[in-house]
Amino acid sequence: MLKATLLAFTLLAATALSATAAQPAADPLAPAGHWTGATAGRAATPPMGWNSWNAFRTDVDEAKVMGTAKVLVDSGLRDLGYIYVNIDDGWWLKRRTSDGRMQVRTAIFPSAKVGGSETSSFRPFTDKLHSMGLKAGIYTDIGGNACSQAYDLHSPNLPEGTIAERQIGLHGHVQQDIKLYFADWGFDYIKVDACGINVYGADRPFVKQHKYNAYPPLIDQASINRTNIPAVRALYQQVADALAASNPDGDYVYSICAWGAANVRAWGKDVGNLWRTSGDITPQWSRMLHTFDSASTRALYAGPGHWNDPDMLFVGHGDFDVHHLTEARTHFSLWAMIDAPLIIGYDLRNAPQALMDIWSNKDIVRLNQDSGGHQAVMAYDSDDVQIFVKTLSDSGTKAVLLLNRGSGPAEITLTPAQLKMVGDVALTDLWSKKTMMLTGGERTFTLQPRESRVFKAKGKRQLADGMYLSEIPGAINIARDGVIVPVPDPIVHRMSNPWGATTNSGERPSYGGWGGARADATPYDQALTVDGKVFASGIGILANSRMEVKAAGFRHFEAKVGVDDSTRNLKDKVVFQVFGDGHLLAQTTAAYGQAAQTLSADLANVKTVELVARSEAPTSDLPLVVTWGDAALRE
Ligand code: GLA
């Protein structure tokens, strides 16, 4: 069987070779032999802190930032983990044209006024934050100009001067700026926005009117096909390289802010520590659902060092203000469960206690900061009600969140099976701290509109001696997900146009990622099913994929594999292979309509298991959906 596969692959490679007359391409599905998930930067758990944007937009200044920093320290939030104090758009004055050095707007950041040839420096500012036990974050753009220069044209804090002086983005200055911000000024975190490569086309009226250097857009937010994905990724990679070079101690966080465009939901994990999965959040319930949905199905793409970013918290504003504590708690709990960065966006100098109580709910923060880094996986899904389950590191415990997204009360029934547990389960409500038992196979809760309940659950695991892979997404690196052509994800909630009326046809799906790997679902949001048999646990992925799984401590791998019933490609066969630290341990071939086959392997001292699904002799590009049913590591 192995020989036949190799022959088929050799033939395939030979065809490709004669067609291109180039060097034979390396086999993209060859096992790496070790974990290749990105490890650069300092984000073992989701970053926590504060950012100026949702609180002040460009109306930011040093007093506001330092006032906030003081509250972080005095209130105990810092000690809970909120350590990053990040300034967003609005801090810059100009780029000095004699040497390209960036100048700070010292009128709003007075401590940055220094003598000598530097004239301005953020070093006193970051020194101060560091002396308070905090870390400092800065903001820039991957292109020549920033978002505020397009969208906040009435701001008093826009860059000033000639066309060149107002080019404050990284374009043409990656090394210089990153060195300045990190090595010289001592920042620890950077958010890199993308307006400079998105909205500065020569045809834009504001570009002409404000005399900006035009930049032919690399991103079309409405169209993946009209976006130059490799070019966007390459620009962000340059910044990643510069960050590594300017931070020999590796103490930095790299936040990619490309709003779910350019298929960043697939490659962000390999380039940065967090990447926005959607457009901007607004303080509206419906928009919060939109940005949440853009990250909540992507559990397999997150893990220690790399996190889906559904945007910063809007707790304290609009639908999440002090008069809407139900919504505020839900927003916060959702972010915690899906391992989103917890970045507060409120003027903490004036925060009511009721809001402080939300950010400082230790139990909820602990879920988010659990060292396993397992983003919650959906156990039940509908447009009205959802259930999310997150595996925690203290053995036998999970967190579960019940969510009523709708406008009327909802009855939500939780079962041990949804927790992948058996028998009675002890539940502790992490807001009220009340404890209760889930006995007799289920327990029903009535939730008010927009209410959520979050419990810590302790019980007997279904797999007493192991873990289903879908329980440990943070231990999986999707090295290749088999997606050939990025397709917009249609299952993200669409709110009515947040930036206008209903005069156009609405916000269409535009974030790539549809067809990506899923825990406990197929890549196209169906139940995992092979020849009529449904698997409640497993990984759904396309063929021509490779996953890496951290396997240290386990002695056995097993799965029931097959072509999923939902596949559109009914014809091509799939070879499933299991590798242990690069060595082939087991393999089998399956076709559509065939019952799931057991694939098992002993793992003697194996650190990394790799799971490859390869279409044997592809005759079609139609998506070929495969299921690793009940895939599990056992002791
Ligand atoms: C973009 C980003 C926001 C914020 C603003 C600043 O919209 O997505 O998070 O940084 O720019 O102008």
Coordinates of N, CA and C in Angstrom, one line a residue, residues 32 34-41 229 232-241 243-244 252 254-256 262-276 298 300-308 476-482 546-548:
A32 N 7.2 17.0 9.1 CA 8.3 17.8 9.5 C 9.2 17.1 10.5
H34 N 8.9 17.3 13.6 CA 8.8 18.0 14.9 C 7.7 19.1 14.8
W35 N 7.5 19.7 15.9 CA 6.5 20.8 16.0 C 7.0 22.0 15.2
T36 N 6.2 22.5 14.2 CA 6.7 23.7 13.5 C 5.8 24.9 13.8
G37 N 4.9 24.8 14.7 CA 4.0 26.0 15.0 C 4.9 27.1 15.5
A38 N 4.5 28.3 15.1 CA 5.4 29.5 15.4 C 5.5 29.7 16.9
T39 N 6.7 30.0 17.4 CA 6.9 30.2 18.8 C 7.5 31.6 19.1
A40 N 7.7 32.4 18.1 CA 8.4 33.7 18.4 C 7.5 34.6 19.2
G41 N 8.1 35.6 19.9 CA 7.3 36.5 20.7 C 7.0 36.0 22.1
I229 N -2.8 38.3 -1.6 CA -2.5 37.6 -0.3 C -1.0 37.4 0.0
V232 N 0.6 40.7 1.0 CA 0.3 41.2 2.3 C 1.0 40.4 3.4
R233 N 1.0 39.1 3.2 CA 1.7 38.2 4.1 C 3.2 38.5 4.2
A234 N 3.8 38.7 3.0 CA 5.2 39.0 3.0 C 5.5 40.3 3.7
L235 N 4.7 41.3 3.6 CA 4.9 42.6 4.3 C 4.9 42.3 5.8
Y236 N 3.9 41.6 6.3 CA 3.8 41.3 7.7 C 4.9 40.4 8.2
Q237 N 5.4 39.6 7.3 CA 6.5 38.7 7.7 C 7.8 39.6 7.9
Q238 N 8.0 40.6 7.0 CA 9.1 41.5 7.2 C 9.1 42.1 8.6
V239 N 8.0 42.5 9.1 CA 7.9 43.1 10.4 C 8.2 42.0 11.5
A240 N 7.7 40.8 11.2 CA 8.1 39.7 12.2 C 9.6 39.5 12.3
D241 N 10.2 39.5 11.1 CA 11.7 39.3 11.1 C 12.4 40.5 11.8
L243 N 11.1 42.4 14.1 CA 10.9 42.3 15.6 C 11.8 41.3 16.2
A244 N 12.0 40.1 15.6 CA 12.9 39.1 16.1 C 14.3 39.7 16.2
Y252 N 8.4 40.3 23.1 CA 7.6 41.2 22.4 C 6.3 40.5 22.0
Y254 N 3.4 40.7 18.8 CA 3.1 41.2 17.5 C 1.6 41.0 17.1
S255 N 0.9 42.1 17.0 CA -0.5 42.1 16.7 C -0.8 42.5 15.3
I256 N -1.3 41.6 14.5 CA -1.6 41.9 13.1 C -3.0 42.4 13.0
A262 N -7.4 39.3 3.5 CA -6.1 38.7 3.0 C -5.9 37.3 3.5
N263 N -7.0 36.6 3.8 CA -7.0 35.2 4.3 C -6.1 35.1 5.6
V264 N -6.0 36.2 6.3 CA -5.1 36.2 7.5 C -5.6 35.2 8.6
R265 N -6.9 34.9 8.5 CA -7.3 33.9 9.5 C -6.6 32.5 9.3
A266 N -6.0 32.3 8.1 CA -5.3 31.1 7.9 C -3.8 31.2 8.3
W267 N -3.2 32.3 7.9 CA -1.7 32.4 8.1 C -1.3 33.3 9.3
G268 N -2.2 34.0 9.9 CA -1.8 34.8 11.0 C -0.9 34.1 12.0
K269 N -1.3 32.8 12.3 CA -0.6 32.1 13.4 C 0.8 31.8 13.0
D270 N 1.2 31.9 11.8 CA 2.6 31.6 11.4 C 3.4 32.8 11.4
V271 N 2.8 34.0 11.5 CA 3.5 35.3 11.3 C 3.5 36.1 12.6
G272 N 2.3 36.2 13.3 CA 2.2 37.0 14.5 C 1.7 36.3 15.7
N273 N 1.5 37.0 16.8 CA 1.0 36.4 18.0 C -0.5 36.5 18.1
L274 N -1.1 37.5 17.4 CA -2.5 37.6 17.3 C -2.8 38.3 16.0
W275 N -4.0 38.0 15.5 CA -4.4 38.5 14.2 C -5.9 38.8 14.3
R276 N -6.3 40.0 13.9 CA -7.7 40.3 13.8 C -8.4 39.4 12.8
R298 N -12.6 29.0 15.0 CA -11.2 28.8 14.5 C -10.4 28.3 15.6
L300 N -8.8 25.6 16.1 CA -7.6 24.8 15.7 C -6.5 25.7 15.3
Y301 N -6.8 27.0 15.0 CA -5.8 27.9 14.5 C -5.1 28.7 15.7
A302 N -5.6 28.5 16.9 CA -5.1 29.2 18.0 C -4.3 28.3 19.0
G303 N -3.5 28.8 19.8 CA -2.8 28.0 20.8 C -1.7 28.9 21.4
P304 N -1.0 28.3 22.4 CA 0.1 29.1 23.0 C 1.0 29.8 22.0
G305 N 1.1 31.2 22.1 CA 1.9 31.9 21.2 C 1.2 32.5 20.0
H306 N -0.1 32.1 19.7 CA -0.8 32.6 18.6 C -2.3 32.5 18.8
W307 N -3.0 33.7 18.7 CA -4.4 33.8 19.2 C -5.2 34.5 18.1
N308 N -6.4 33.9 17.9 CA -7.4 34.6 17.1 C -7.8 35.9 17.9
I476 N -2.5 21.5 18.9 CA -2.5 21.1 17.5 C -2.1 22.2 16.6
N477 N -1.2 22.0 15.7 CA -0.8 23.0 14.7 C -1.3 22.5 13.3
I478 N -2.2 23.3 12.7 CA -2.7 23.0 11.4 C -1.6 23.5 10.4
A479 N -0.7 22.6 10.1 CA 0.4 23.0 9.2 C -0.1 23.3 7.8
R480 N -1.0 22.5 7.3 CA -1.7 22.7 6.1 C -3.1 22.3 6.2
D481 N -4.0 23.2 5.8 CA -5.4 22.8 6.0 C -6.1 22.3 4.7
G482 N -5.3 22.2 3.6 CA -5.8 21.7 2.4 C -6.7 22.7 1.6
R546 N -2.0 18.5 6.6 CA -1.1 18.0 7.6 C -1.3 18.7 9.0
M547 N -1.5 17.9 10.0 CA -1.6 18.5 11.3 C -0.5 18.0 12.2
E548 N 0.0 18.8 13.1 CA 1.0 18.4 14.1 C 0.3 18.4 15.4

